[in-house]
Amino acid sequence: MQSFLRYLPILDWGRQYDRAALSNDLIAAVIVTIMLIPQSLAYALLAGLPPEAGIYASIAPIILYAIFGTSRALAVGPVAVVSLLTASAVGQVAEQGTAGYAVAALTLAFLSGGFLMLLGVFRLGFLANFLSHPVIAGFITASGILIATSQLKHILGVEAHGHTLPEMLGSILGHLDQVNGITVIIGVLATGFLFWVRKNLKPILLRLGIPPLLADVMTKAGPVAAVVATTVAVWAMGLAGHGVKIVGEVPQSLPPLTMPGFSPDLVSALLMPAILISIIGFVESISVAQTLAAKKRHRIDPDQELIGLGVANLGAAFTGGYPVTGGFARSVVNFDAGAETPAAGAYTAIGLAFAAVFLTPLVHFLPKATLAATIIVAVLSLVDMSILKKTWRYSRADFTAVAATIVLTLVMGVEVGVASGVATSILLHLYKTSRPHVAEVGLVPGTQHFRNILRHKVETDPTLVTLRVDESLYFVNARFLEDLTQSRVTDGCEIRNVVLMFSAVNEVDYSALESLEAINHRLRDMGVGLHLSEVKGPVMDRLKTSHFLDELHGQVFLSQYDAWKTLASRI
C-alpha cells in the first residue's frame, strides 16, 4: 500500500482535505488563472505555436500533476525557457505555421514526458545534479536575453528570424525599413506599463489602504489590464487595418484529443532536444518545488516529481499542447496566494478551461506586441549578469563555466548552450576531483589535533610526513596522489615514514587501490614505510577484500595521534 501511495500522492493529501484548504486553494487558483491567461498566450507565441496551444498546455498537464506530483505549490505549464527550446527544436524539423510544426511540438512533449517517466521509475533523479547551479544560472540568463531579443520583432512590427543573438539582431536591423509606428507605440507603452506595475503598483495600493491580498491580485492582473486596454484600442480604432498584427481567431473549445507523430525520422530528430528540455525543465521545477516546500516543512520526492512532470508532458502531448514544467513565477504566486494543496492547480485548470470556451473570442484583436511585452517583462527578471561577478570572485573555474555557457548559448543557440552547460558541468566536476586537496599536516601544540602546516603553527618531524587526503580516491585522481607522494618523498631525504590520513576518504575504487599498491612498493624499495590512519569502516572493509593490507609496508592506525606517537622520531 505504501508503494502505491508513492505513485499517487493525491491519496495522501486528499484524505486530509478540508474546507479551509478548499477556500485557500480557490483564492490561489483565481489569482494564478488571471496571471496565466495572457502568459499562456504569450508563451505559445514564443514557441511558434497558435495562442490556444498555450492554454491547452495549461489545462490537462496541471490536473495530471495535481494527481501525481508531490509539491503543494508548484504550478505546471508553459515556461519561457522551455518555450524557447521548443521553438528551436521544432523549427529544425518543420516550418512554423504548418500542421507538421504542431505535430512535432506534440511529439517533443511526448518524448520529454516518456524520458522523465523513465527517470522517475528507475529513480534516476540524481542525474540532474550533474548540472551545476552556476551553469544553470548562466544558461537561464543567456536564454532570457535571447527570448527578449526574439520578441523585439513583434514590438517593432517587422518580420525577422534567427535562433542566435547575432542572427536575430542582424535580421531585425535588416528589416528596420518595415517598422510599424503604431505597433511600436503599443509595444513600448505596454512594456513600460508592465514594468511600472511590477515595481510600483503594489506599494501604492498598500499606501491607499487596500488589503494586501487584493493589492497582490490587482498587481498580478497588470498583464490582463494591458491586454484589455490594447485589445480595445486596436478594435475601436481599426488598427489591424494599419499594419498592427493581431492574434486573430482562436478556437472556442476545450483542449482537443491529439496524437503525436511517431515516424522514425521525426523521433530521432527530436530525441536529444527532448532529453535536454527534460533535464532543464526538471532542474528548474525541482529547485522551485524544494524552495517552497521548505517554507512549510513539506517533503518533496525528486523521483516522484519526475513521474509527475512526465505524466504532465504526456498529457500535453495528447491534448494539443507542448512541453511543460514547473514555472518559477507562477509557483511563487501560487504559494504567496495561499495554495494549500495541488488541488489549487486543478482549480486553475478549470478556470483556464472556462477561458478557453467562453473568453477566446475576446482576444481576436489582441496585438502581438502586447504579448511580446508580457514575455519581455517576464524573462528579463531571469537575466542575472551578476553571476559573472560573483563566480569571478569566488571560483575562476566556475566563472569559466558560466561565461562559456552564456557565450555559447547567445552565439550558437540554446541547444548548443544546454549541451555545453551539461558538458561543462561534468568536465568541471572531473577537473576538480582529478586534483584533490591533499594537505601536509602537523600536530597542533598541546592538543591531539592535526592541521595544515601552511596555515597553522604546528609541530612536524623531519622523518615523518603526514598527508591528509580530503577527497575520495577513484580512477580520475588516483595518479595525482601517487605523483604527489613520490615527489614529496624524493624531496625529503630524511623521511622514513609516510602516513596517509584518510579521515575524509569515503571511497577507494580499484584504480585507486592499484595506485596505493604502487605507492607502497615504491616506498618500500626506498626503505620508507607507508601507513594509514583514521580509515573509515566501509573503506577498511573494502581494503580487507584485497591483498593490500597484507603487503602494506607499515601499519593502520586508529587515529593520527596514535601514528604520531608511534612514528615521530622526537618522541
PDB file of C-alpha atoms in Angstrom, residues 354-533:
ATOM      1  CA  PHE A 354     -13.643  28.285 -18.838  1.00  0.00           C
ATOM      2  CA  ALA A 355     -11.476  30.925 -20.546  1.00  0.00           C
ATOM      3  CA  ALA A 356     -10.813  28.582 -23.497  1.00  0.00           C
ATOM      4  CA  VAL A 357     -14.541  28.068 -24.062  1.00  0.00           C
ATOM      5  CA  PHE A 358     -16.005  31.485 -23.315  1.00  0.00           C
ATOM      6  CA  LEU A 359     -13.282  34.157 -23.440  1.00  0.00           C
ATOM      7  CA  THR A 360     -11.197  33.342 -26.516  1.00  0.00           C
ATOM      8  CA  PRO A 361     -13.336  35.466 -28.897  1.00  0.00           C
ATOM      9  CA  LEU A 362     -12.361  38.482 -26.794  1.00  0.00           C
ATOM     10  CA  VAL A 363      -8.680  38.177 -27.738  1.00  0.00           C
ATOM     11  CA  HIS A 364      -9.260  38.313 -31.508  1.00  0.00           C
ATOM     12  CA  PHE A 365      -7.930  41.895 -31.709  1.00  0.00           C
ATOM     13  CA  LEU A 366      -5.176  41.391 -29.110  1.00  0.00           C
ATOM     14  CA  PRO A 367      -1.975  42.844 -30.632  1.00  0.00           C
ATOM     15  CA  LYS A 368       1.008  40.528 -30.682  1.00  0.00           C
ATOM     16  CA  ALA A 369       3.102  43.449 -29.460  1.00  0.00           C
ATOM     17  CA  THR A 370       1.308  43.243 -26.097  1.00  0.00           C
ATOM     18  CA  LEU A 371       2.061  39.555 -25.773  1.00  0.00           C
ATOM     19  CA  ALA A 372       5.675  40.285 -26.672  1.00  0.00           C
ATOM     20  CA  ALA A 373       5.779  42.927 -23.950  1.00  0.00           C
ATOM     21  CA  THR A 374       4.435  40.376 -21.470  1.00  0.00           C
ATOM     22  CA  ILE A 375       7.231  37.970 -22.377  1.00  0.00           C
ATOM     23  CA  ILE A 376       9.964  40.601 -22.253  1.00  0.00           C
ATOM     24  CA  VAL A 377       8.964  41.817 -18.791  1.00  0.00           C
ATOM     25  CA  ALA A 378       8.704  38.234 -17.500  1.00  0.00           C
ATOM     26  CA  VAL A 379      12.034  36.969 -18.842  1.00  0.00           C
ATOM     27  CA  LEU A 380      14.189  39.988 -18.047  1.00  0.00           C
ATOM     28  CA  SER A 381      13.717  39.102 -14.382  1.00  0.00           C
ATOM     29  CA  LEU A 382      15.598  35.889 -15.205  1.00  0.00           C
ATOM     30  CA  VAL A 383      18.635  37.760 -16.514  1.00  0.00           C
ATOM     31  CA  ASP A 384      21.294  37.917 -13.801  1.00  0.00           C
ATOM     32  CA  MET A 385      24.623  39.111 -15.159  1.00  0.00           C
ATOM     33  CA  SER A 386      25.888  39.487 -11.580  1.00  0.00           C
ATOM     34  CA  ILE A 387      26.549  35.729 -11.651  1.00  0.00           C
ATOM     35  CA  LEU A 388      29.677  36.529 -13.660  1.00  0.00           C
ATOM     36  CA  LYS A 389      30.989  38.889 -10.995  1.00  0.00           C
ATOM     37  CA  LYS A 390      30.100  36.506  -8.155  1.00  0.00           C
ATOM     38  CA  THR A 391      31.768  33.476  -9.733  1.00  0.00           C
ATOM     39  CA  TRP A 392      34.832  35.519 -10.757  1.00  0.00           C
ATOM     40  CA  ARG A 393      35.392  36.454  -7.132  1.00  0.00           C
ATOM     41  CA  TYR A 394      34.658  33.005  -5.733  1.00  0.00           C
ATOM     42  CA  SER A 395      35.956  30.489  -8.285  1.00  0.00           C
ATOM     43  CA  ARG A 396      37.646  31.111 -11.631  1.00  0.00           C
ATOM     44  CA  ALA A 397      36.701  27.607 -12.766  1.00  0.00           C
ATOM     45  CA  ASP A 398      33.010  28.299 -12.111  1.00  0.00           C
ATOM     46  CA  PHE A 399      33.354  31.676 -13.842  1.00  0.00           C
ATOM     47  CA  THR A 400      34.806  29.971 -16.915  1.00  0.00           C
ATOM     48  CA  ALA A 401      31.885  27.515 -16.986  1.00  0.00           C
ATOM     49  CA  VAL A 402      29.274  30.278 -16.619  1.00  0.00           C
ATOM     50  CA  ALA A 403      30.905  32.563 -19.187  1.00  0.00           C
ATOM     51  CA  ALA A 404      31.275  29.726 -21.702  1.00  0.00           C
ATOM     52  CA  THR A 405      27.632  28.718 -21.257  1.00  0.00           C
ATOM     53  CA  ILE A 406      26.389  32.300 -21.734  1.00  0.00           C
ATOM     54  CA  VAL A 407      28.549  32.972 -24.794  1.00  0.00           C
ATOM     55  CA  LEU A 408      27.800  29.646 -26.493  1.00  0.00           C
ATOM     56  CA  THR A 409      24.062  29.985 -25.852  1.00  0.00           C
ATOM     57  CA  LEU A 410      23.979  33.501 -27.295  1.00  0.00           C
ATOM     58  CA  VAL A 411      26.228  32.814 -30.267  1.00  0.00           C
ATOM     59  CA  MET A 412      25.365  29.226 -31.190  1.00  0.00           C
ATOM     60  CA  GLY A 413      21.807  28.751 -29.890  1.00  0.00           C
ATOM     61  CA  VAL A 414      20.012  27.269 -26.919  1.00  0.00           C
ATOM     62  CA  GLU A 415      20.579  23.603 -27.767  1.00  0.00           C
ATOM     63  CA  VAL A 416      24.323  24.076 -28.031  1.00  0.00           C
ATOM     64  CA  GLY A 417      24.116  26.157 -24.858  1.00  0.00           C
ATOM     65  CA  VAL A 418      22.322  23.408 -22.945  1.00  0.00           C
ATOM     66  CA  ALA A 419      24.669  20.717 -24.223  1.00  0.00           C
ATOM     67  CA  SER A 420      27.720  22.827 -23.419  1.00  0.00           C
ATOM     68  CA  GLY A 421      26.307  23.531 -19.957  1.00  0.00           C
ATOM     69  CA  VAL A 422      25.910  19.818 -19.254  1.00  0.00           C
ATOM     70  CA  ALA A 423      29.361  19.018 -20.655  1.00  0.00           C
ATOM     71  CA  THR A 424      30.972  21.921 -18.808  1.00  0.00           C
ATOM     72  CA  SER A 425      29.368  20.885 -15.517  1.00  0.00           C
ATOM     73  CA  ILE A 426      30.664  17.319 -15.860  1.00  0.00           C
ATOM     74  CA  LEU A 427      34.128  18.418 -17.014  1.00  0.00           C
ATOM     75  CA  LEU A 428      34.311  20.938 -14.181  1.00  0.00           C
ATOM     76  CA  HIS A 429      33.464  18.205 -11.675  1.00  0.00           C
ATOM     77  CA  LEU A 430      36.041  15.848 -13.176  1.00  0.00           C
ATOM     78  CA  TYR A 431      38.691  18.575 -13.211  1.00  0.00           C
ATOM     79  CA  LYS A 432      38.110  19.454  -9.566  1.00  0.00           C
ATOM     80  CA  THR A 433      38.099  15.855  -8.391  1.00  0.00           C
ATOM     81  CA  SER A 434      41.126  14.981 -10.539  1.00  0.00           C
ATOM     82  CA  ARG A 435      43.191  17.300  -8.356  1.00  0.00           C
ATOM     83  CA  PRO A 436      42.021  16.513  -4.822  1.00  0.00           C
ATOM     84  CA  HIS A 437      43.106  18.725  -1.975  1.00  0.00           C
ATOM     85  CA  VAL A 438      45.922  16.962  -0.137  1.00  0.00           C
ATOM     86  CA  ALA A 439      47.387  18.810   2.840  1.00  0.00           C
ATOM     87  CA  GLU A 440      50.563  18.024   4.728  1.00  0.00           C
ATOM     88  CA  VAL A 441      49.607  18.260   8.389  1.00  0.00           C
ATOM     89  CA  GLY A 442      51.371  18.588  11.719  1.00  0.00           C
ATOM     90  CA  LEU A 443      50.423  18.415  15.395  1.00  0.00           C
ATOM     91  CA  VAL A 444      48.872  21.491  17.000  1.00  0.00           C
ATOM     92  CA  PRO A 445      50.963  22.026  20.191  1.00  0.00           C
ATOM     93  CA  GLY A 446      49.249  20.901  23.384  1.00  0.00           C
ATOM     94  CA  THR A 447      46.484  19.022  21.531  1.00  0.00           C
ATOM     95  CA  GLN A 448      45.846  15.824  19.616  1.00  0.00           C
ATOM     96  CA  HIS A 449      44.677  17.722  16.526  1.00  0.00           C
ATOM     97  CA  PHE A 450      46.471  17.963  13.192  1.00  0.00           C
ATOM     98  CA  ARG A 451      46.284  20.916  10.816  1.00  0.00           C
ATOM     99  CA  ASN A 452      47.779  22.126   7.535  1.00  0.00           C
ATOM    100  CA  ILE A 453      51.411  23.125   8.021  1.00  0.00           C
ATOM    101  CA  LEU A 454      50.935  26.060   5.623  1.00  0.00           C
ATOM    102  CA  ARG A 455      48.059  27.560   7.606  1.00  0.00           C
ATOM    103  CA  HIS A 456      48.912  26.862  11.255  1.00  0.00           C
ATOM    104  CA  LYS A 457      51.857  26.774  13.630  1.00  0.00           C
ATOM    105  CA  VAL A 458      52.272  23.055  14.176  1.00  0.00           C
ATOM    106  CA  GLU A 459      54.877  20.536  15.231  1.00  0.00           C
ATOM    107  CA  THR A 460      56.483  18.446  12.486  1.00  0.00           C
ATOM    108  CA  ASP A 461      59.125  15.752  12.362  1.00  0.00           C
ATOM    109  CA  PRO A 462      61.791  15.605   9.622  1.00  0.00           C
ATOM    110  CA  THR A 463      61.494  11.819   9.381  1.00  0.00           C
ATOM    111  CA  LEU A 464      57.684  11.733   9.182  1.00  0.00           C
ATOM    112  CA  VAL A 465      55.307  13.092   6.549  1.00  0.00           C
ATOM    113  CA  THR A 466      51.545  13.024   7.062  1.00  0.00           C
ATOM    114  CA  LEU A 467      49.352  13.747   4.027  1.00  0.00           C
ATOM    115  CA  ARG A 468      45.670  14.327   4.709  1.00  0.00           C
ATOM    116  CA  VAL A 469      43.630  13.306   1.670  1.00  0.00           C
ATOM    117  CA  ASP A 470      40.471  15.422   1.537  1.00  0.00           C
ATOM    118  CA  GLU A 471      38.513  13.528  -1.121  1.00  0.00           C
ATOM    119  CA  SER A 472      37.513  10.037  -2.105  1.00  0.00           C
ATOM    120  CA  LEU A 473      40.007   8.274  -4.337  1.00  0.00           C
ATOM    121  CA  TYR A 474      38.954   6.912  -7.711  1.00  0.00           C
ATOM    122  CA  PHE A 475      40.308   6.487 -11.219  1.00  0.00           C
ATOM    123  CA  VAL A 476      40.303  10.207 -12.055  1.00  0.00           C
ATOM    124  CA  ASN A 477      42.512  11.336  -9.164  1.00  0.00           C
ATOM    125  CA  ALA A 478      44.389   8.187  -8.122  1.00  0.00           C
ATOM    126  CA  ARG A 479      47.505   9.023 -10.167  1.00  0.00           C
ATOM    127  CA  PHE A 480      47.597  12.524  -8.678  1.00  0.00           C
ATOM    128  CA  LEU A 481      48.134  11.131  -5.153  1.00  0.00           C
ATOM    129  CA  GLU A 482      50.728   8.704  -6.484  1.00  0.00           C
ATOM    130  CA  ASP A 483      52.749  11.506  -8.110  1.00  0.00           C
ATOM    131  CA  LEU A 484      52.391  13.807  -5.109  1.00  0.00           C
ATOM    132  CA  THR A 485      53.659  11.176  -2.678  1.00  0.00           C
ATOM    133  CA  GLN A 486      56.585  10.299  -4.903  1.00  0.00           C
ATOM    134  CA  SER A 487      57.533  13.962  -5.266  1.00  0.00           C
ATOM    135  CA  ARG A 488      57.326  14.651  -1.548  1.00  0.00           C
ATOM    136  CA  VAL A 489      59.480  11.712  -0.506  1.00  0.00           C
ATOM    137  CA  THR A 490      62.093  12.422  -3.148  1.00  0.00           C
ATOM    138  CA  ASP A 491      62.450  15.969  -1.908  1.00  0.00           C
ATOM    139  CA  GLY A 492      62.937  14.944   1.740  1.00  0.00           C
ATOM    140  CA  CYS A 493      65.855  12.562   2.092  1.00  0.00           C
ATOM    141  CA  GLU A 494      65.402  12.220   5.876  1.00  0.00           C
ATOM    142  CA  ILE A 495      61.878  10.832   5.576  1.00  0.00           C
ATOM    143  CA  ARG A 496      61.454   7.341   6.982  1.00  0.00           C
ATOM    144  CA  ASN A 497      57.665   7.106   7.248  1.00  0.00           C
ATOM    145  CA  VAL A 498      54.682   8.415   5.272  1.00  0.00           C
ATOM    146  CA  VAL A 499      51.176   8.449   6.757  1.00  0.00           C
ATOM    147  CA  LEU A 500      48.124   8.872   4.543  1.00  0.00           C
ATOM    148  CA  MET A 501      45.377  10.349   6.722  1.00  0.00           C
ATOM    149  CA  PHE A 502      42.067   9.003   5.349  1.00  0.00           C
ATOM    150  CA  SER A 503      39.594  10.832   7.616  1.00  0.00           C
ATOM    151  CA  ALA A 504      37.869  12.425   4.582  1.00  0.00           C
ATOM    152  CA  VAL A 505      38.096   9.447   2.211  1.00  0.00           C
ATOM    153  CA  ASN A 506      34.714   7.791   1.693  1.00  0.00           C
ATOM    154  CA  GLU A 507      35.566   5.554  -1.252  1.00  0.00           C
ATOM    155  CA  VAL A 508      38.609   3.860  -2.779  1.00  0.00           C
ATOM    156  CA  ASP A 509      37.925   2.281  -6.170  1.00  0.00           C
ATOM    157  CA  TYR A 510      40.057  -0.378  -7.848  1.00  0.00           C
ATOM    158  CA  SER A 511      42.171   2.124  -9.804  1.00  0.00           C
ATOM    159  CA  ALA A 512      42.939   3.960  -6.557  1.00  0.00           C
ATOM    160  CA  LEU A 513      43.754   0.641  -4.879  1.00  0.00           C
ATOM    161  CA  GLU A 514      46.331  -0.075  -7.593  1.00  0.00           C
ATOM    162  CA  SER A 515      47.822   3.381  -7.033  1.00  0.00           C
ATOM    163  CA  LEU A 516      48.089   2.702  -3.291  1.00  0.00           C
ATOM    164  CA  GLU A 517      49.809  -0.576  -4.058  1.00  0.00           C
ATOM    165  CA  ALA A 518      52.242   1.242  -6.371  1.00  0.00           C
ATOM    166  CA  ILE A 519      52.968   3.835  -3.671  1.00  0.00           C
ATOM    167  CA  ASN A 520      53.572   1.066  -1.149  1.00  0.00           C
ATOM    168  CA  HIS A 521      56.005  -0.782  -3.450  1.00  0.00           C
ATOM    169  CA  ARG A 522      57.986   2.350  -4.340  1.00  0.00           C
ATOM    170  CA  LEU A 523      58.300   3.498  -0.738  1.00  0.00           C
ATOM    171  CA  ARG A 524      59.300   0.017   0.400  1.00  0.00           C
ATOM    172  CA  ASP A 525      62.060  -0.039  -2.225  1.00  0.00           C
ATOM    173  CA  MET A 526      63.248   3.300  -0.830  1.00  0.00           C
ATOM    174  CA  GLY A 527      63.199   1.987   2.733  1.00  0.00           C
ATOM    175  CA  VAL A 528      60.250   4.184   3.675  1.00  0.00           C
ATOM    176  CA  GLY A 529      57.194   2.854   5.499  1.00  0.00           C
ATOM    177  CA  LEU A 530      53.657   3.582   4.287  1.00  0.00           C
ATOM    178  CA  HIS A 531      50.972   3.884   6.951  1.00  0.00           C
ATOM    179  CA  LEU A 532      47.267   4.708   7.007  1.00  0.00           C
ATOM    180  CA  SER A 533      45.315   6.484   9.734  1.00  0.00           C
TER     181      SER A 533
END
